[in-house]
Coordinates of C-alpha atoms in Angstrom, one line a residue:
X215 CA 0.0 0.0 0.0
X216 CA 1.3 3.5 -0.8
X217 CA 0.6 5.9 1.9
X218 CA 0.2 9.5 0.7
X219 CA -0.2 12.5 3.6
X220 CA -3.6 14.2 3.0
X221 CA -3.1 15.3 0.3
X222 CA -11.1 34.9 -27.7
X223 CA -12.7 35.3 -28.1
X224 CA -10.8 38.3 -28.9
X225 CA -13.2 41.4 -29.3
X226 CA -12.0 43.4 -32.5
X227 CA -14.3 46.8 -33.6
X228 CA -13.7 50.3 -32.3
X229 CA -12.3 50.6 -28.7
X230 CA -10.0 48.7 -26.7
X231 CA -10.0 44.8 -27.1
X232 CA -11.9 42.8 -24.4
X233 CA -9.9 40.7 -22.2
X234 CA -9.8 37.0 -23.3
X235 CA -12.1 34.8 -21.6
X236 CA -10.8 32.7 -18.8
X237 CA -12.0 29.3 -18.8
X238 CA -13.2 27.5 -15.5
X239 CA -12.1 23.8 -16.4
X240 CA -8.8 24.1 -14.4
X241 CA -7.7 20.9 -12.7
X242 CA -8.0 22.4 -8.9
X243 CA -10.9 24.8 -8.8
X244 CA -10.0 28.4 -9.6
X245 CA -12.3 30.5 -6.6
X246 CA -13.1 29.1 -3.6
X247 CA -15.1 30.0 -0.6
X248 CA -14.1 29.8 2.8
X249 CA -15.0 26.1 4.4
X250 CA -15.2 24.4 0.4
X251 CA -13.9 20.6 0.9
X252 CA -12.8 19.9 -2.2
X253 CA -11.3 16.4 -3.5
X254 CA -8.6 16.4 -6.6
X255 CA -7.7 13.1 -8.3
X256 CA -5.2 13.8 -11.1
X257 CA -3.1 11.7 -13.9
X258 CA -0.6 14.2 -15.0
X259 CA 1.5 13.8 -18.5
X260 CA 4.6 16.0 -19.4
X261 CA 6.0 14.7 -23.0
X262 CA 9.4 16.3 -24.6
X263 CA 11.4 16.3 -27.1
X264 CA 14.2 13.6 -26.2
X265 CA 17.0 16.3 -26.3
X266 CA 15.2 18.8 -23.9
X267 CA 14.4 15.8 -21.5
X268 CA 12.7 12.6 -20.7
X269 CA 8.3 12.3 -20.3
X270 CA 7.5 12.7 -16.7
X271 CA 4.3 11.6 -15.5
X272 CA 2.8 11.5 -12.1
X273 CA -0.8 10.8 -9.7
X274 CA -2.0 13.2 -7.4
X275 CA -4.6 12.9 -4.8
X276 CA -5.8 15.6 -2.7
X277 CA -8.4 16.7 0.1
X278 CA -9.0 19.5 1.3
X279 CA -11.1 22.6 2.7
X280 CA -10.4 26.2 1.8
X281 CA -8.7 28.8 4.6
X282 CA -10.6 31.4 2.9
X283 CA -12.3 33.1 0.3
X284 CA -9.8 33.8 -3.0
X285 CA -10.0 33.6 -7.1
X286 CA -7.0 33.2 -8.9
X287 CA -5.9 35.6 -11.8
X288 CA -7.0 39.0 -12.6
X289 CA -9.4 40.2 -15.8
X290 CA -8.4 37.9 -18.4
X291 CA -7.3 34.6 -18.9
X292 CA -4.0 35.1 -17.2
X293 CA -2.5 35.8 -14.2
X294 CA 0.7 35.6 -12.3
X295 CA 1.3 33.8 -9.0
X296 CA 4.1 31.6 -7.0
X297 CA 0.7 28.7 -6.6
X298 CA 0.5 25.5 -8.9
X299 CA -2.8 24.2 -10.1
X300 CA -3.7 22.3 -6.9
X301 CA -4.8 22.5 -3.4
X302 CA -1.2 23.1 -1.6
X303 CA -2.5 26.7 -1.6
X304 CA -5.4 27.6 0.5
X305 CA -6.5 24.2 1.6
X306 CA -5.7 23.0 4.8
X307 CA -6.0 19.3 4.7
X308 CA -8.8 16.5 5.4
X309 CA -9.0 13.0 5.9
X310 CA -10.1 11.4 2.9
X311 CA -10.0 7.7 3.5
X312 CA -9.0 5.2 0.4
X313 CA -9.1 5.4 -2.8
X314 CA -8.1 2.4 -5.2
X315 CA -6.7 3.3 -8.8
X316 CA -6.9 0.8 -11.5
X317 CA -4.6 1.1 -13.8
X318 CA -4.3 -1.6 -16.3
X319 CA -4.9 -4.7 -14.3
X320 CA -3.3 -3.3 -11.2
X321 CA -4.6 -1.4 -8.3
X322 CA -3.0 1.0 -6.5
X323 CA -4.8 1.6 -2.9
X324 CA -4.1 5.7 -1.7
X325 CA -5.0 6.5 1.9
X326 CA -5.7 10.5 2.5
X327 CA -4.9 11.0 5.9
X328 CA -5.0 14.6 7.0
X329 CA -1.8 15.0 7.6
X330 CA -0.9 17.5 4.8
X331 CA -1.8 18.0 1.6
X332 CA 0.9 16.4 -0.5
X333 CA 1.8 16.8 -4.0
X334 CA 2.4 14.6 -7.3
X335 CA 3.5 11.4 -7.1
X336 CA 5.8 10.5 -9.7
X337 CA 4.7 7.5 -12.0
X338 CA 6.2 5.6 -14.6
X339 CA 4.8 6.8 -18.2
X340 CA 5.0 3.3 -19.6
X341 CA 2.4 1.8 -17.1
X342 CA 0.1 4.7 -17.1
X343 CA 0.4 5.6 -20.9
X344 CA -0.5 1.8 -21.7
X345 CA -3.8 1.5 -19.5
X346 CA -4.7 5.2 -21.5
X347 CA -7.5 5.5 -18.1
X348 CA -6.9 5.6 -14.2
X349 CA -10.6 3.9 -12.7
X350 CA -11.1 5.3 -9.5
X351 CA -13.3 3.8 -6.2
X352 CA -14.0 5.6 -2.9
X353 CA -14.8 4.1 -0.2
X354 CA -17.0 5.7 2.5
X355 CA -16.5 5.7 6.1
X356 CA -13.5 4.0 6.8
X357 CA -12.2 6.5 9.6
X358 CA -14.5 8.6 11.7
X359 CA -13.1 12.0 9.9
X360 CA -13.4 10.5 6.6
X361 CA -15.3 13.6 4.9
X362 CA -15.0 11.3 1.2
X363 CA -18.1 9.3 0.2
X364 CA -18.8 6.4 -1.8
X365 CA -18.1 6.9 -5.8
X366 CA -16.9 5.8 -8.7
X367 CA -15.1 6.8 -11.8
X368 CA -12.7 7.1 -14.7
X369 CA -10.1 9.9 -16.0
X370 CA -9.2 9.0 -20.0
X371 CA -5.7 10.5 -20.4
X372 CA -5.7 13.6 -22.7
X373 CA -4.2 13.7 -26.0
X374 CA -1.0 15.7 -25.6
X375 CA -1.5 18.6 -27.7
X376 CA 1.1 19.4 -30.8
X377 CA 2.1 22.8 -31.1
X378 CA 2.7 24.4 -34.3
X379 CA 3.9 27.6 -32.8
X380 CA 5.6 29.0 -31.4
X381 CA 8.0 27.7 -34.2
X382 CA 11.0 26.2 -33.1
X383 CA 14.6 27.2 -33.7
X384 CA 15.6 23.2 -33.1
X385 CA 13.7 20.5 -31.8
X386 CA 12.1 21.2 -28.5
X387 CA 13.5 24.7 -28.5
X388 CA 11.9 28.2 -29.4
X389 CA 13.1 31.9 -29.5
X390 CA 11.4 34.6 -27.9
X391 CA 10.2 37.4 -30.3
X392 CA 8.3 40.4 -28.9
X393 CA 4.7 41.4 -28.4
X394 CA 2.1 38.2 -27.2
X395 CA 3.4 35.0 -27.4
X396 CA 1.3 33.4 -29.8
X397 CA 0.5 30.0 -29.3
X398 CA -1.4 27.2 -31.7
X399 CA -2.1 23.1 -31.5
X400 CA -4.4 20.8 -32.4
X401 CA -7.3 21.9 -30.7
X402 CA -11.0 20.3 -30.0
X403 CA -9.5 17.5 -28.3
X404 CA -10.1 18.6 -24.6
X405 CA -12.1 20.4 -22.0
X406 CA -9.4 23.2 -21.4
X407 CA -5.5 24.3 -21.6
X408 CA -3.5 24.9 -19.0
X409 CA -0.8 27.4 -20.3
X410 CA 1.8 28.1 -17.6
X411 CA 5.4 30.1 -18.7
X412 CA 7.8 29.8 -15.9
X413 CA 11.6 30.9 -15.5
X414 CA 13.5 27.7 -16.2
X415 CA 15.4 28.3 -12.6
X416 CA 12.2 28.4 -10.8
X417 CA 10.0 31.8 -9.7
X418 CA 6.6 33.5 -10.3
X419 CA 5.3 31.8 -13.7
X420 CA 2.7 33.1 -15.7
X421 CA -0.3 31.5 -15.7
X422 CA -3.6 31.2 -18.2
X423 CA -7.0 28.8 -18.4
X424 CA -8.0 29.0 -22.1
X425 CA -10.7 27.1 -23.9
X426 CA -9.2 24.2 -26.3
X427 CA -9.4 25.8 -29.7
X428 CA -6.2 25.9 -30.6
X429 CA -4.9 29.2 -30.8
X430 CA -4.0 31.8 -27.8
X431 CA -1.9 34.6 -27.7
X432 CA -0.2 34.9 -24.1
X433 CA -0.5 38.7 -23.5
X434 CA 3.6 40.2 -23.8
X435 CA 3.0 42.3 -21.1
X436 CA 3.0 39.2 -18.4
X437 CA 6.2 38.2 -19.9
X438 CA 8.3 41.2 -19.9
X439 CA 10.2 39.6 -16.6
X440 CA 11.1 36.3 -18.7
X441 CA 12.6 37.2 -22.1
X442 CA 15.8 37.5 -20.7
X443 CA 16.4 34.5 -19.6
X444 CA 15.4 30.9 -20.6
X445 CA 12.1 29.8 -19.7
X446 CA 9.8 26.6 -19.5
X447 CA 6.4 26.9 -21.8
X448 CA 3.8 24.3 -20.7
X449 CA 0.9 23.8 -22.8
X450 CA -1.3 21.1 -21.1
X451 CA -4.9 19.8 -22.2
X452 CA -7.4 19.3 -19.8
X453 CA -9.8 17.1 -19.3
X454 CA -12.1 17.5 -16.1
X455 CA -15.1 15.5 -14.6
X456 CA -16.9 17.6 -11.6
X457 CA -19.4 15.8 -9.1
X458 CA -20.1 16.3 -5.6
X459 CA -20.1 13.8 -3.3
X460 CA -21.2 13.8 0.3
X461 CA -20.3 17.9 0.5
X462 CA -17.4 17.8 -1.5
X463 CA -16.6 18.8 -4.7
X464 CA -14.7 16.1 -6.5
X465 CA -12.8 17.0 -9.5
X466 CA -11.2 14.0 -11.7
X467 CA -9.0 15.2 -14.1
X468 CA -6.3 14.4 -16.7
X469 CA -3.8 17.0 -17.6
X470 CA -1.6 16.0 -20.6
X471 CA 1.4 18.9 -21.1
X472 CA 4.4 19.5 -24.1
X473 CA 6.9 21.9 -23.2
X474 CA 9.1 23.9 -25.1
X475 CA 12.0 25.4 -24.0
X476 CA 12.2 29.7 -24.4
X477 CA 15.7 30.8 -25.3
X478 CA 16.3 34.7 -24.7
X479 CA 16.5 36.9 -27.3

């Protein structure tokens, strides 16, 4: 048994352009009120190009209830922000009980303590890209704090989207130019994207939640900070199942990510 702590439409006429639209089909919910429990299962996907890196993949299971009120971002799509797309920020943790996920012919049994709420665990991309679903089974009652009730469900793994731009210099590598960075894949496939732009050494990334049509331009503003340096652009298709069970809002999602490495100028 593995044990696991708690775990544009873009407005063109006379005037200024409306902000693009932000879309709500994020993996961890993107406003909260105080006292929301709120349950994350997640099979994540990175791919790369074999000379930028090797695939990563990873499971993440999460319970908890919000400190506060909050909403992530600003007007728009995007948004700056030191927080990843899950409930290590603003969530203090909950008991969840077990949870079994079938993968392939296995199961892996994850018990939610309490104790914290954790992050990913790594996985290997073989066994999870093989199975192409994680089946999930809750349990209810099996502590006296477990808040998690009885369900089932499955997460199909997303299609990891191909980007056409931006265009790269060599494979898995891309220049920055000036203005928006504009973005394009094969879109249609998803829910959402997940768009994150983060200084390859680690810091504040940019963030965005856009619907999954295959084009968005990354307003250049937000990325004045990173064209100096290189930078990690993560595109990641979403794809999201929301039901509540017993109180809490469970979200089961799969989040399928390319990245492309953002050389400075």
């Amino acid at each position: 048994m593995r044990r696991w702590a708690g775990m544009l439409v873009l407005a063109l006429g006379c005037g200024d352009a409306e902000p693009d639209a932000l879309d709500e089909d994020t993996v961890a919910p993107l406003a909260r009120s105080a006292g929301d429990q709120v349950a994350l299962v997640v099979a994540d996907r990175v791919g790369r190009d074999p000379l930028v890196g090797e695939p990563e993949c990873a499971l993440t299971v999460q319970v908890g209830e919000a400190t506060a009120s909050g909403a992530a971002g600003g007007e728009g799509a995007c948004w700056t922000t030191d927080a990843p797309f899950d409930l290590r920020d603003g969530y203090a943790p909950l008991d969840g009980g077990t949870l079994d996920l079938r993968i392939g012919s296995s199961v892996d049994r994850i018990t939610v303590d309490g104790s914290a709420v954790a992050g990913p665990l790594a996985y290997e991309c073989a066994r999870l890209e093989s199975a192409a679903s994680v089946g999930v089974v809750s349990v209810a009652g099996e502590s006296p704090n477990d808040v998690l009730g009885a369900f089932e469900g499955d997460i199909p793994l997303m299609a990891i989207p191909t980007l056409s731009a931006p265009v790269e210099n060599s494979p898995g590598y891309a220049r920055w130019g000036t203005g928006d960075l504009a973005l394009t894949w094969n879109g249609g496939l998803g829910d959402a994207v997940e768009v994150v732009v983060a200084p390859e050494a680690g810091g504040t990334a940019v963030r965005c939640s856009v619907a999954d049509d295959g084009s968005f331009d990354v307003p250049g503003e937000l990325l004045e900070g990173l064209r100096s340096e290189r930078a990690i652009l993560r595109v990641a298709r979403v794809g999201l199942e929301r039901r509540t069970v017993d109180g809490v809002q469970v979200r089961l999602a799969s989040r399928s990510a390319t990245e492309r490495v953002m050389l400075p100028f």
